[in-house]
Coordinates of C-alpha atoms in Angstrom, one line a residue:
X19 CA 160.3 119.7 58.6
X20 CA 157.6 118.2 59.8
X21 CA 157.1 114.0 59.0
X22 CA 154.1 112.9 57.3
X23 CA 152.3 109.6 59.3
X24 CA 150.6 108.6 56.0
X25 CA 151.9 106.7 53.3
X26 CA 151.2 109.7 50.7
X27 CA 150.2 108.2 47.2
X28 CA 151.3 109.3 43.7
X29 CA 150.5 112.6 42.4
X30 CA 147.9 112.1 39.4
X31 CA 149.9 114.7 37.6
X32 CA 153.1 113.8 37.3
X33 CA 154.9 113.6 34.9
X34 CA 155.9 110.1 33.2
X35 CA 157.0 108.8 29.9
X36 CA 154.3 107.5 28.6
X37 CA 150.9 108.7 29.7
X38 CA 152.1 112.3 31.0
X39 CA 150.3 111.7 33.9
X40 CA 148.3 109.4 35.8
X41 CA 145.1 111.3 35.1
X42 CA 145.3 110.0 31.5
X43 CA 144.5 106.4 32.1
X44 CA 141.1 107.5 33.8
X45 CA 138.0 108.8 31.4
X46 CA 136.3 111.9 32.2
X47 CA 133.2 110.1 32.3
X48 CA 134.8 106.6 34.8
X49 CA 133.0 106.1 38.2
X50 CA 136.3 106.3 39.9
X51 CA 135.7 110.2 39.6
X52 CA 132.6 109.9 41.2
X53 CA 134.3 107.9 43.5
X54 CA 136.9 110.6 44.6
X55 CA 134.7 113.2 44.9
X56 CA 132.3 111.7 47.1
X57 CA 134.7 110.4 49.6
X58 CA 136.4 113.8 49.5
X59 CA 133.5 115.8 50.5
X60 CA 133.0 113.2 53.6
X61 CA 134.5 114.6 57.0
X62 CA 135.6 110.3 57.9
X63 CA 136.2 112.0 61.3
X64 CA 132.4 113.0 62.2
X65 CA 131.5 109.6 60.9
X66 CA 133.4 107.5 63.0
X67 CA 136.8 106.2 60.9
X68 CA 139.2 105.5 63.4
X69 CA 143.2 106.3 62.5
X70 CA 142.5 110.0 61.1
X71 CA 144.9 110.9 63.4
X72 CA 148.0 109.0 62.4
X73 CA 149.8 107.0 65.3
X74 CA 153.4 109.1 66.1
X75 CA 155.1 105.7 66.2
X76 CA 155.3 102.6 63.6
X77 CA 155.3 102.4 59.9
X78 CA 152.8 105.2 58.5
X79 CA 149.3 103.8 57.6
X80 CA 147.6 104.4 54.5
X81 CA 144.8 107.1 55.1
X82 CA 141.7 106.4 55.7
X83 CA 140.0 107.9 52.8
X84 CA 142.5 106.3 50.4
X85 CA 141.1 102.5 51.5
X86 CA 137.8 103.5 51.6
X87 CA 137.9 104.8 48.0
X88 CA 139.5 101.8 47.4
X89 CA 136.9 99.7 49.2
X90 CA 134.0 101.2 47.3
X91 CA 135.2 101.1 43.8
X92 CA 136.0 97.3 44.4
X93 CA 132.5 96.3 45.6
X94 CA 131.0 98.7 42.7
X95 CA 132.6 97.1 40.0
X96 CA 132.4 93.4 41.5
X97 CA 128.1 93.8 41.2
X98 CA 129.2 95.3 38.0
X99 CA 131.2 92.3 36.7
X100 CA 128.5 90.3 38.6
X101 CA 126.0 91.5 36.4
X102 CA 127.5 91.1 33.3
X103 CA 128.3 87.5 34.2
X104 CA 124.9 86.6 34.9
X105 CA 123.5 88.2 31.8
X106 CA 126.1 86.2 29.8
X107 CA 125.0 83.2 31.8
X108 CA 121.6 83.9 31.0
X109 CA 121.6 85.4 27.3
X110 CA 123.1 81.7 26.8
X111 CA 120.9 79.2 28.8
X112 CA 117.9 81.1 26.8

């Protein structure tokens, strides 16, 4: 059996209690699919991500494609809570 070098996440379908799965705290119609998608289609090795090859010693890393999902969904909903601040802000000072 072979050992995997990345941390492997949770499997969006799973079954749980309460949702069923994971899937069912995400709308068909949330970014985050968008998200997922795009990243997928990306080959992170032709563009220049270093650790697609996981190191054969140490504590497994998380893969690459996992923090840059990550990444991009935080910085697209921090100009997105940005935004509403500052029309708040200025819907009031009006």
């Amino acid at each position: 059996m072979a050992m995997h070098r990345f941390i492997d996440g949770e499997d969006r379908m799973q079954q749980a209690l309460l949702p069923h799965s994971l899937e069912d705290y995400v709308g068909e119609e949330n970014p985050v699919r968008v998200i997922e998608i795009f990243i997928a289609e990306l080959d992170l090795a032709a563009l220049g991500f270093s650790g697609m090859t996981p190191a054969a010693t140490g504590r497994p890393a998380y893969h690459p494609s996992t923090l840059l999902k990550i990444y991009l969904y935080g910085y697209s909903t921090a100009f997105s809570r940005a935004g509403d601040w500052n029309a708040k802000r200025n819907a009031i000072s009006s």
